PDB file of C-alpha atoms in Angstrom:
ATOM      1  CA  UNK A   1     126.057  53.123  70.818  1.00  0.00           C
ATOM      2  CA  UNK A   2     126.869  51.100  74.106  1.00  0.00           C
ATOM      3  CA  UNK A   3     128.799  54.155  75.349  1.00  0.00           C
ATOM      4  CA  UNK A   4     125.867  56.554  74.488  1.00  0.00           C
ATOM      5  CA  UNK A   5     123.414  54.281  76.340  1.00  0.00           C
ATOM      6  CA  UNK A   6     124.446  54.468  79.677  1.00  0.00           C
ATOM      7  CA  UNK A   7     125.168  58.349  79.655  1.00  0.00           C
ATOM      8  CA  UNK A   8     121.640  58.642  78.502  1.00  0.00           C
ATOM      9  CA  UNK A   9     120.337  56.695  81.604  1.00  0.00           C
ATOM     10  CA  UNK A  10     122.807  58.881  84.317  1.00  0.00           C
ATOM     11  CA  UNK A  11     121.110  61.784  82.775  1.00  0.00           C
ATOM     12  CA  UNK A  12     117.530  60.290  83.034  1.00  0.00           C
ATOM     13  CA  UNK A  13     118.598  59.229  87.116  1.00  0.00           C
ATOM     14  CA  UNK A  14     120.645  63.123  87.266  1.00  0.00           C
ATOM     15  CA  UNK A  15     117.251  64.811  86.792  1.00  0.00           C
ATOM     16  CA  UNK A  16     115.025  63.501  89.389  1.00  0.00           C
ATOM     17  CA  UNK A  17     117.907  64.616  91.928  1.00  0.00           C
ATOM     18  CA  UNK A  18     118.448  67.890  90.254  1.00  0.00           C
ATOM     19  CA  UNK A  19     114.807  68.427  90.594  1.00  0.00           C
ATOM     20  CA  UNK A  20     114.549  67.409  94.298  1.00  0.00           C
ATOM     21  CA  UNK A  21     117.429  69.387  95.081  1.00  0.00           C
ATOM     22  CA  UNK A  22     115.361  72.441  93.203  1.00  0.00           C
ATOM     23  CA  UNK A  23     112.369  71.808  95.149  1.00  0.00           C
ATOM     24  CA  UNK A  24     114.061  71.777  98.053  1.00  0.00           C
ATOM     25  CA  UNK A  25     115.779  75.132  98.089  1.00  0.00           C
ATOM     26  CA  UNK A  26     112.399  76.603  97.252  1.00  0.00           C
ATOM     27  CA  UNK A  27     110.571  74.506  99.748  1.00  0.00           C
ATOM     28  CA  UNK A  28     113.368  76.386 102.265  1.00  0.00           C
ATOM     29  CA  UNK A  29     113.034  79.495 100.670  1.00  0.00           C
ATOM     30  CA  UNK A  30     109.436  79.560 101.433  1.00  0.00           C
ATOM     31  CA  UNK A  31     109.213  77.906 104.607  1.00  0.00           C
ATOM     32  CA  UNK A  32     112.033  79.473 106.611  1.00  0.00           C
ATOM     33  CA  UNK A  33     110.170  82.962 107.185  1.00  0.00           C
ATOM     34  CA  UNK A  34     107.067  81.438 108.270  1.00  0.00           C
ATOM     35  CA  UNK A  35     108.835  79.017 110.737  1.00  0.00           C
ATOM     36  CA  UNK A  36     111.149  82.228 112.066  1.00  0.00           C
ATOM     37  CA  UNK A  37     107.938  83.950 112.419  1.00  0.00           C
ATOM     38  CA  UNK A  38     106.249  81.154 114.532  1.00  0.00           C
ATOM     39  CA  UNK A  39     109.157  80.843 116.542  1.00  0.00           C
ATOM     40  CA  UNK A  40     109.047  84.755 117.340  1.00  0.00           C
ATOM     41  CA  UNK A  41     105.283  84.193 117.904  1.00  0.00           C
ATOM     42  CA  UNK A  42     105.931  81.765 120.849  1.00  0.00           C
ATOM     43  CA  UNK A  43     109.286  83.283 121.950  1.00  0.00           C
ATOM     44  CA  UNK A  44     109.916  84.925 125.436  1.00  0.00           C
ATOM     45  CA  UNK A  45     110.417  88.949 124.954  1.00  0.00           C
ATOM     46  CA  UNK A  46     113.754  88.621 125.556  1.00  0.00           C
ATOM     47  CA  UNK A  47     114.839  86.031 123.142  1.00  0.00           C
ATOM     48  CA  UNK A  48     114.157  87.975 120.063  1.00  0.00           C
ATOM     49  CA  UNK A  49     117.542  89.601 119.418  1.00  0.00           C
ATOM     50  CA  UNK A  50     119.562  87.158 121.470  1.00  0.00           C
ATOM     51  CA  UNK A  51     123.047  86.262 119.587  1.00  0.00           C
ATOM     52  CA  UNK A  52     123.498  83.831 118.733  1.00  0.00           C
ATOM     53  CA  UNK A  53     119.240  83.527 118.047  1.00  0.00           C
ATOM     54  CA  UNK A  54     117.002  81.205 120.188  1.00  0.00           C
ATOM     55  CA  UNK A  55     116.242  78.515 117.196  1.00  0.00           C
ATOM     56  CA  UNK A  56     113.279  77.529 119.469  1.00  0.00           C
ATOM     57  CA  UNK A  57     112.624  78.305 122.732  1.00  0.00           C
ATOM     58  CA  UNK A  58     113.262  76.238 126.147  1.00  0.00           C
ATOM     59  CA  UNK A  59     109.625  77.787 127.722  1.00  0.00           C
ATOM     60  CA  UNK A  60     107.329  78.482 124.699  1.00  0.00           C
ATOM     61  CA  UNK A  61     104.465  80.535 125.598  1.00  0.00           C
ATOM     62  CA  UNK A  62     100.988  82.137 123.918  1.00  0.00           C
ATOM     63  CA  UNK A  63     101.407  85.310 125.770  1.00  0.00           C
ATOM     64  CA  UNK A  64     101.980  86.998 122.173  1.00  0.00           C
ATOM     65  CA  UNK A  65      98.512  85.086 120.596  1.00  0.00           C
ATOM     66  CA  UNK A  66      96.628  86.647 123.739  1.00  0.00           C
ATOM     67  CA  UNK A  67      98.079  90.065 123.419  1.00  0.00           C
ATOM     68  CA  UNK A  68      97.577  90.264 119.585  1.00  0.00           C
ATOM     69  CA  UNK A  69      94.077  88.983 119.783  1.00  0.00           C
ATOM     70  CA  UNK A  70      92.325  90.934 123.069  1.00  0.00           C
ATOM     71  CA  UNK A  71      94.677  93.799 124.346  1.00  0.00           C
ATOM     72  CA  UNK A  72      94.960  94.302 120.383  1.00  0.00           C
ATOM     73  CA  UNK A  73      91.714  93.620 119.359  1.00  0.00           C
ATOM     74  CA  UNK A  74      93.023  91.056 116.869  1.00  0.00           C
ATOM     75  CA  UNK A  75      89.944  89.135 117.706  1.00  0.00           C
ATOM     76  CA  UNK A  76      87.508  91.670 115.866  1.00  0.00           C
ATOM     77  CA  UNK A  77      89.486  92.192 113.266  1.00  0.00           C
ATOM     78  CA  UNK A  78      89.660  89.196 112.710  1.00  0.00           C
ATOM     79  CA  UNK A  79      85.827  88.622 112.592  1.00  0.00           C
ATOM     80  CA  UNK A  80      85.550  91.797 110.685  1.00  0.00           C
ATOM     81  CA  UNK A  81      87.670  90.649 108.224  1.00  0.00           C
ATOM     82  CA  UNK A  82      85.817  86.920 107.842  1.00  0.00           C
ATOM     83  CA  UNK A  83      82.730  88.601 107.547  1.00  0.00           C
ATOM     84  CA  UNK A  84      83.576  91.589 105.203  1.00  0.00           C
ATOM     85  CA  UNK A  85      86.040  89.060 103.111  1.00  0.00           C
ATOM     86  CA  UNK A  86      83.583  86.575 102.495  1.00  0.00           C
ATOM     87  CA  UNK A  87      80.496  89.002 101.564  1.00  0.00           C
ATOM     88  CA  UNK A  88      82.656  90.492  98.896  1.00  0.00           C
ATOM     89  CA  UNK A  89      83.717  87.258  97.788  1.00  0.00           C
ATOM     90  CA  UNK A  90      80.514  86.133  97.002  1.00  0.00           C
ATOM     91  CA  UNK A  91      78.800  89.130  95.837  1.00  0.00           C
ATOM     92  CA  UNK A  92      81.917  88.731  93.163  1.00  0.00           C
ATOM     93  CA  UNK A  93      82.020  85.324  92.000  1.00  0.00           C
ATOM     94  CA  UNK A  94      78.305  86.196  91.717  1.00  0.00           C
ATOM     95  CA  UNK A  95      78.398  89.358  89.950  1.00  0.00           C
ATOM     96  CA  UNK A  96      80.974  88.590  87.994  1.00  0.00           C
ATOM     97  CA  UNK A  97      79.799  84.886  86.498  1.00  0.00           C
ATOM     98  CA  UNK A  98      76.562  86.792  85.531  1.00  0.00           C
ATOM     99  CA  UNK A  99      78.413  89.241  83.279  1.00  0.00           C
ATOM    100  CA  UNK A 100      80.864  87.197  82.191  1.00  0.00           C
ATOM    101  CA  UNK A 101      78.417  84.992  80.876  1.00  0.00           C
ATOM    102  CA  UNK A 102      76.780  87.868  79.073  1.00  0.00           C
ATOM    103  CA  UNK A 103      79.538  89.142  77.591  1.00  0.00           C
ATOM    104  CA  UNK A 104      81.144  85.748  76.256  1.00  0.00           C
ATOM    105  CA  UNK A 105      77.406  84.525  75.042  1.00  0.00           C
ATOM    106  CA  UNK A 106      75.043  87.806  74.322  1.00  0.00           C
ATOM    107  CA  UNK A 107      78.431  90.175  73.530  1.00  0.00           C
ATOM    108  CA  UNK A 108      76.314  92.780  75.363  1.00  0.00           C
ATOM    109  CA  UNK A 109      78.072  96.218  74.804  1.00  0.00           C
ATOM    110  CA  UNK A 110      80.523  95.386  72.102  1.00  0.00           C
ATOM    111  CA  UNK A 111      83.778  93.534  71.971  1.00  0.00           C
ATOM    112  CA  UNK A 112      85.579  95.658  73.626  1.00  0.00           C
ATOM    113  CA  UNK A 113      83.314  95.860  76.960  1.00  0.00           C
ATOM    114  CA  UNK A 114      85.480  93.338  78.617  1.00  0.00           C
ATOM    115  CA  UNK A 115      88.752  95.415  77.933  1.00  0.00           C
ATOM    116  CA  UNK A 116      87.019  98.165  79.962  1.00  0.00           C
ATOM    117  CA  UNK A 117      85.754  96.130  82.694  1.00  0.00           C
ATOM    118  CA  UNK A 118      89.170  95.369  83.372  1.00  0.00           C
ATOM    119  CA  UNK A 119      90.638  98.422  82.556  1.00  0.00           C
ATOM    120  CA  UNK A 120      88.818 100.060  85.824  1.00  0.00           C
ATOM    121  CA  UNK A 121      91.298  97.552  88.142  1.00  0.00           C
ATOM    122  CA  UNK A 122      94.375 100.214  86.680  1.00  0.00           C
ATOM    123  CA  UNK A 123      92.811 102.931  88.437  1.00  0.00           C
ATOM    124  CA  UNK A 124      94.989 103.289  91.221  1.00  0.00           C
ATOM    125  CA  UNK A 125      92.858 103.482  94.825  1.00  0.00           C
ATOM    126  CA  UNK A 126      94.622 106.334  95.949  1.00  0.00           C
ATOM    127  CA  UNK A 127      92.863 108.280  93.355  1.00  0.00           C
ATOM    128  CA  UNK A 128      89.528 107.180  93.875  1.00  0.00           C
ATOM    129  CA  UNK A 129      89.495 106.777  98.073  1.00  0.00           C
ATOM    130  CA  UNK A 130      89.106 110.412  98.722  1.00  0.00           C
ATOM    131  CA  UNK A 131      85.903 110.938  96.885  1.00  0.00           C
ATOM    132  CA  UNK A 132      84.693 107.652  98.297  1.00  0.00           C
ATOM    133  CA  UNK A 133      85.320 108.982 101.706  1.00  0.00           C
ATOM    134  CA  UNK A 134      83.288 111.879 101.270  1.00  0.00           C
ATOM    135  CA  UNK A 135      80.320 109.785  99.560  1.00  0.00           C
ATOM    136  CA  UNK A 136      80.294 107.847 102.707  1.00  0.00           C
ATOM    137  CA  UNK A 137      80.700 109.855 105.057  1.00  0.00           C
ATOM    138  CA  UNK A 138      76.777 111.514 103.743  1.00  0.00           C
ATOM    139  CA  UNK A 139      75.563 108.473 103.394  1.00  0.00           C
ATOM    140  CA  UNK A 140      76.098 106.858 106.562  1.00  0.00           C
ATOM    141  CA  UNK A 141      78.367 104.097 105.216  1.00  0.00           C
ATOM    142  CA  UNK A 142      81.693 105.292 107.154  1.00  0.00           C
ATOM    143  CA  UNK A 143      83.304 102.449 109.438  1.00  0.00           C
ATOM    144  CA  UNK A 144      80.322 100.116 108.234  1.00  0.00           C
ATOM    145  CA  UNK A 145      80.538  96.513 106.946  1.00  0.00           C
ATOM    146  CA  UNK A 146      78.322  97.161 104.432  1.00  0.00           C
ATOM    147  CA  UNK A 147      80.537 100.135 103.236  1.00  0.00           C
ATOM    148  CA  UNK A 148      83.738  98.421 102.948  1.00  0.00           C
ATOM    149  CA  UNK A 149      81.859  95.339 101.237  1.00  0.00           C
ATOM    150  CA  UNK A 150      80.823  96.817  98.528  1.00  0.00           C
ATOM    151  CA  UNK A 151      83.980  98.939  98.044  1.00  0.00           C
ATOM    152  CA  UNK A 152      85.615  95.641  97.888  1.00  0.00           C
ATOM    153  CA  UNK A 153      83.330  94.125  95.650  1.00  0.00           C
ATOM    154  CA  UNK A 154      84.041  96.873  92.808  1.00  0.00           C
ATOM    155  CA  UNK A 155      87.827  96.464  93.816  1.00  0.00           C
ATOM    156  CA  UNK A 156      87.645  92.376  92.757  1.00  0.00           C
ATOM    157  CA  UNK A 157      84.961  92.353  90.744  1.00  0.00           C
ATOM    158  CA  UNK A 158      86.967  93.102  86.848  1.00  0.00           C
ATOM    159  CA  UNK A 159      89.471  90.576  87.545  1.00  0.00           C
ATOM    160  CA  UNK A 160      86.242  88.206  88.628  1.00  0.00           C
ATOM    161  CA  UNK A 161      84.470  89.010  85.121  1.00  0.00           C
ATOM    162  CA  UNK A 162      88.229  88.966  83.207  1.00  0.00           C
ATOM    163  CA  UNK A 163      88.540  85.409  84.335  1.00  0.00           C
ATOM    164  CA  UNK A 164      85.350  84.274  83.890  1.00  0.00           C
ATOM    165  CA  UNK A 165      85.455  85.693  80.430  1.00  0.00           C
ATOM    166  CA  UNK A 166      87.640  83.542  79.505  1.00  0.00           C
ATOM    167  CA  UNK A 167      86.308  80.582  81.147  1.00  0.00           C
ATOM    168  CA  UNK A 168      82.783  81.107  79.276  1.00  0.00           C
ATOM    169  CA  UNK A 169      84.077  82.162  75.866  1.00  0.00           C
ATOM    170  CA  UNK A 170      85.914  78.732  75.447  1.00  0.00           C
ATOM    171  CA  UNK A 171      82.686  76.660  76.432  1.00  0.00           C
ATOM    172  CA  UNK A 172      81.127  74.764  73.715  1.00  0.00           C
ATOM    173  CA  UNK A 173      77.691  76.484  73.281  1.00  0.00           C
ATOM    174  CA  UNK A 174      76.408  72.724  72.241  1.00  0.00           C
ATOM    175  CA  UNK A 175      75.290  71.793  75.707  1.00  0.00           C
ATOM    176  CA  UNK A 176      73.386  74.984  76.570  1.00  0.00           C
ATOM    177  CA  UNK A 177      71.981  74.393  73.043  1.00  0.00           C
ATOM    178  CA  UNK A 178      70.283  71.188  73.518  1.00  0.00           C
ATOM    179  CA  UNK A 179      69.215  72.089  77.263  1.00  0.00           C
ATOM    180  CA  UNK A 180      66.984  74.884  75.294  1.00  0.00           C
ATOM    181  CA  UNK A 181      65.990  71.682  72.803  1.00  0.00           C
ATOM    182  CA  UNK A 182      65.002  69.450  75.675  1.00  0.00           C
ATOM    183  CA  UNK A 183      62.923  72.698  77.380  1.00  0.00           C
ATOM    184  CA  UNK A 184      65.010  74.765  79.545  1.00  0.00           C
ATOM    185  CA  UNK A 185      65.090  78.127  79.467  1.00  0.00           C
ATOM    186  CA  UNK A 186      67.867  80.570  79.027  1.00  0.00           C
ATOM    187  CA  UNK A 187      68.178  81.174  82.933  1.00  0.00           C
ATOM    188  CA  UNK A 188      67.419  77.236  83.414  1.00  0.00           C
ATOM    189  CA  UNK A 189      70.675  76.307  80.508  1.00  0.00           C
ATOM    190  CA  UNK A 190      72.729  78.762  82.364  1.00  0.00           C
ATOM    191  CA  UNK A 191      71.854  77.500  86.256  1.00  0.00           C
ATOM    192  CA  UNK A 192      72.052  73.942  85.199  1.00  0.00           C
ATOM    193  CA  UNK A 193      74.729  73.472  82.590  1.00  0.00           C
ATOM    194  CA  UNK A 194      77.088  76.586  82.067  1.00  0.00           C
ATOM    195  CA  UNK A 195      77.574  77.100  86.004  1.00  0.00           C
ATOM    196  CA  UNK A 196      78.253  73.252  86.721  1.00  0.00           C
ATOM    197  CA  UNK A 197      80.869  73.224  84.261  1.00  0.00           C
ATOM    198  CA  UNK A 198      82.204  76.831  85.013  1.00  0.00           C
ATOM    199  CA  UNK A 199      82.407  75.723  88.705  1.00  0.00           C
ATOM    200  CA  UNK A 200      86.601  75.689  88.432  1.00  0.00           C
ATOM    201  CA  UNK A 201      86.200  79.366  86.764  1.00  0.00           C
ATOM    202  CA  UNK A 202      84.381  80.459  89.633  1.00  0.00           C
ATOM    203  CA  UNK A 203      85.946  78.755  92.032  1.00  0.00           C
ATOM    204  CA  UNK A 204      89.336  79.827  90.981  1.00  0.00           C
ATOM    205  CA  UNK A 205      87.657  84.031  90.669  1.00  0.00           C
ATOM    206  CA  UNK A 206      86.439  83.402  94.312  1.00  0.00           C
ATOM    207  CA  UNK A 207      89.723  82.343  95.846  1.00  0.00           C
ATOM    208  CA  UNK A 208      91.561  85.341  94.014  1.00  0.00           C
ATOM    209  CA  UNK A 209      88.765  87.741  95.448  1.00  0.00           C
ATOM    210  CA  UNK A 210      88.899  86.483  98.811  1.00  0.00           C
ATOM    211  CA  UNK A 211      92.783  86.518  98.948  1.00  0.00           C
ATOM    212  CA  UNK A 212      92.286  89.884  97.913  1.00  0.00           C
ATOM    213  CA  UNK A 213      90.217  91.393 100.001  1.00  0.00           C
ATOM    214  CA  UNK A 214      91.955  89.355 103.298  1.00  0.00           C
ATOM    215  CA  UNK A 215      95.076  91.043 102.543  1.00  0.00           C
ATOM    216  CA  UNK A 216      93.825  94.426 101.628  1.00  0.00           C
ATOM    217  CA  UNK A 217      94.925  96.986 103.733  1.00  0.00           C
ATOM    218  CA  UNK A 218      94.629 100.986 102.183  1.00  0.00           C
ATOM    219  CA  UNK A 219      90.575 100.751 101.847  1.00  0.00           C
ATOM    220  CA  UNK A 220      90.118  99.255 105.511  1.00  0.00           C
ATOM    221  CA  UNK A 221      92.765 102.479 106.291  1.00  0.00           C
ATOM    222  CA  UNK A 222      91.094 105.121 104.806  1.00  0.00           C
ATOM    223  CA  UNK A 223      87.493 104.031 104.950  1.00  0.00           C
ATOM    224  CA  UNK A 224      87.132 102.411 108.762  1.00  0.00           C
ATOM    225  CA  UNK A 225      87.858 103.787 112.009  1.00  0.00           C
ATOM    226  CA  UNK A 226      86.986 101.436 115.339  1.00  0.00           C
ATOM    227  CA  UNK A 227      84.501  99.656 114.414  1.00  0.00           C
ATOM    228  CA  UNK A 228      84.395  97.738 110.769  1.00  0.00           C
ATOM    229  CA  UNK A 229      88.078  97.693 110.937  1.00  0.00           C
ATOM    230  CA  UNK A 230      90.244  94.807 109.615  1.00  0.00           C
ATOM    231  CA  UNK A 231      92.534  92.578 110.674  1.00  0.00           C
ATOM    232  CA  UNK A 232      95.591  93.983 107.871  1.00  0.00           C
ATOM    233  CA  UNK A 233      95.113  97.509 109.776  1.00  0.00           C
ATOM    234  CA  UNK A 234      95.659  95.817 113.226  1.00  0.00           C
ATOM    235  CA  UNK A 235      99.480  95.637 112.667  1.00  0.00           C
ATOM    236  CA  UNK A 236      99.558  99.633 112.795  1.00  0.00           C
ATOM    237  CA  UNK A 237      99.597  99.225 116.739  1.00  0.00           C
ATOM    238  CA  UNK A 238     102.409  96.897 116.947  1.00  0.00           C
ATOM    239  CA  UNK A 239     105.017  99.724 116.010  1.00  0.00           C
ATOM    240  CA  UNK A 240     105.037 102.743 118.416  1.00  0.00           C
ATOM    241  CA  UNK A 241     107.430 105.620 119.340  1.00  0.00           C
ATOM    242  CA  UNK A 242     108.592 103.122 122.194  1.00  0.00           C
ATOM    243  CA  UNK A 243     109.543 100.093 119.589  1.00  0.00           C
ATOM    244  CA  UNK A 244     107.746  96.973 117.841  1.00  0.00           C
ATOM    245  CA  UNK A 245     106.007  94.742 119.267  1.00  0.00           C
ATOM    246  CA  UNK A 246     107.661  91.445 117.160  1.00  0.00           C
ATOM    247  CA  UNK A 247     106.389  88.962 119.613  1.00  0.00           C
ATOM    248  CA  UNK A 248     102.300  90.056 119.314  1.00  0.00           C
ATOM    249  CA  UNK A 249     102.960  91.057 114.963  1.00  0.00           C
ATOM    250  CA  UNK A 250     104.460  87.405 114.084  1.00  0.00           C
ATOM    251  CA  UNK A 251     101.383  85.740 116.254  1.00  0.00           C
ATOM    252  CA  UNK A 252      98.866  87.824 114.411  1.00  0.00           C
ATOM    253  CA  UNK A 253     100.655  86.721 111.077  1.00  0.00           C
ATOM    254  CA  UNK A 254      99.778  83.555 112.164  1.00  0.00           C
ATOM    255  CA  UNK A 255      96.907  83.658 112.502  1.00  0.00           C
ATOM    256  CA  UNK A 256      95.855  85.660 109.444  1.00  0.00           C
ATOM    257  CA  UNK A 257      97.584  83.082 107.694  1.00  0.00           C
ATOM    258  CA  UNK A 258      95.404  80.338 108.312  1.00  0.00           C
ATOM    259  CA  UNK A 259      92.052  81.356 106.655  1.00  0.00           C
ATOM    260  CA  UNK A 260      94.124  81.560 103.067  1.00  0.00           C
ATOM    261  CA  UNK A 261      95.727  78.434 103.655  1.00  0.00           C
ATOM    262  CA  UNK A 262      92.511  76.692 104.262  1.00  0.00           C
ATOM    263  CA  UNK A 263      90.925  77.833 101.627  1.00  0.00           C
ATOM    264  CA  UNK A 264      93.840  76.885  99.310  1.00  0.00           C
ATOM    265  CA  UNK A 265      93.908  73.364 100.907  1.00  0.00           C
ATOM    266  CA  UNK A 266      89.776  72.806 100.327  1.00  0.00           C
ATOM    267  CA  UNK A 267      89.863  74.410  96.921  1.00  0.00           C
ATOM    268  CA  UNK A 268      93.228  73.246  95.908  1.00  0.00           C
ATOM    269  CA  UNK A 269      91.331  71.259  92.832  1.00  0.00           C
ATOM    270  CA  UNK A 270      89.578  73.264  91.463  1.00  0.00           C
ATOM    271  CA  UNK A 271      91.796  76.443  91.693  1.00  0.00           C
ATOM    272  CA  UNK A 272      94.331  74.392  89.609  1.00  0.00           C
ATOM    273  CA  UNK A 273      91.810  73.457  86.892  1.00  0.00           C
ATOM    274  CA  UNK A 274      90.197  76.696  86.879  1.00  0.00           C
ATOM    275  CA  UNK A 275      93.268  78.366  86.028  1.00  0.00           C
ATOM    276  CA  UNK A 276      95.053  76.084  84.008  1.00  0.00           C
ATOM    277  CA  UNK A 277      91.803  75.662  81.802  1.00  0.00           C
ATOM    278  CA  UNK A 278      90.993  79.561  81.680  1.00  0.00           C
ATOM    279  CA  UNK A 279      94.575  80.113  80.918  1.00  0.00           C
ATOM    280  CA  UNK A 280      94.189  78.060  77.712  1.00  0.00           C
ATOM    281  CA  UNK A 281      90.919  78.776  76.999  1.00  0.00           C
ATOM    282  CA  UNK A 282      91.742  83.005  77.581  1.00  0.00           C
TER     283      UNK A 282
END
């Protein structure tokens, strides 16, 4: 027994270094291609395939972040993608908490209505952009916010709903019951009680929608031209018959990256209850 003890406690003191040595490779793993991609960002031209490589450069400069954002018109995609992103992202957390909660509470259209709201996500977008091209090009939506908005919004919106689902049908229906006891009515027990306590759900649907519409890059193709473009189809003009632009790509990375992040950082809470509660609860 006095033998066993102390084996026991090197394994209980092995595991908290095993586990920092884990998390550290990752933490490498993942940071290591951002950091090479700043450092190309605020390299010198000729620095980029130097051997050995330029780890960080003597004279940074922003020349890239200028290039990428005016010559490049990174700017307005940029602001095209804020604006289209975060319209679709709301019209979807929206949309989709309003049918979720019908289908988990009313079970309006069957039990199997929620397998076939999600089902329309496996349709694959190359087989539904052509007619949607055509559609908008009669109707005046082509190369319009509004057009690529609500093409987004269908493209997030089952995912939105499948979540939410989940989120609703494990609510207790107690709480909504005795808000219609004490007077509410059924919009006034959903506003007031289901939505507070959905808020992870929904926040947790919203930062999935937004991610992916930000990084969504065949609709913005297909279905913009010079106008409602985003910032995803930017990176076409960085490659040319005369090379690639690394230095002007990695700074638009950048800066593409740091919408998602912030939104990750400010939602961080309730993105991890959301999901861990509508993974149970699904």
């Amino acid at each position: 027994m006095a033998a066993v003890a102390p084996a026991r406690r090197r394994k209980r003191r092995s595991l908290p270094i095993g586990r920092i040595l884990l998390l550290g490779f990752f933490l490498v793993f993942v940071l290591w291609p951002l950091y090479w991609m700043f450092n190309t960002s605020i390299k010198p031209s000729d620095d980029y395939l130097t051997v050995p490589p330029v780890w960080f450069p003597a004279a940074p400069t922003l020349v890239h972040y200028k290039a990428a954002l005016f010559a490049y018109r990174g700017l307005d995609g940029l602001i095209n993608s804020l604006i289209i992103s975060l319209s679709a992202t709301v019209l979807s957390a929206l949309l989709g908490t309003l049918m979720a909660y019908s289908l988990a509470r009313y079970d309006t259209g069957g039990k199997h209505l929620s397998f076939w709201v999600l089902s329309q996500r496996f349709l694959p977008p190359i087989g539904i952009v052509l007619p949607v091209f055509l559609i908008y090009r009669q109707v005046g939506l082509y190369d319009t916010h509004v057009g690529l908005i609500i093409a987004y919004t269908v493209f997030t919106l089952p995912v939105s709903v499948w979540m939410m689902f989940a989120y609703f049908r494990g609510m207790p229906k107690s709480m909504e019951e005795a808000a219609l006891v004490d007077g509410c009515t059924r919009w006034e027990a959903f506003w007031r009680v289901a939505v507070p306590l959905a808020a992870p759900g929904i926040v947790a649907a919203a930062v999935f929608a937004f991610i992916a519409c930000w990084t969504e890059f065949f609709f913005a193709l297909i279905l913009t031209s010079r106008t409602a473009f985003t910032l995803p189809t930017v990176f076409r003009a960085f490659i040319g018959f005369q090379g690639a632009q690394y230095g002007e790509a990695a700074a638009l990375a950048i800066v593409s990256l740091v919408p998602s992040i912030a939104l990750g950082v400010l939602a961080q809470r309730h993105l991890v209850r959301g999901l861990t509660l509508g993974a149970v609860r699904g």
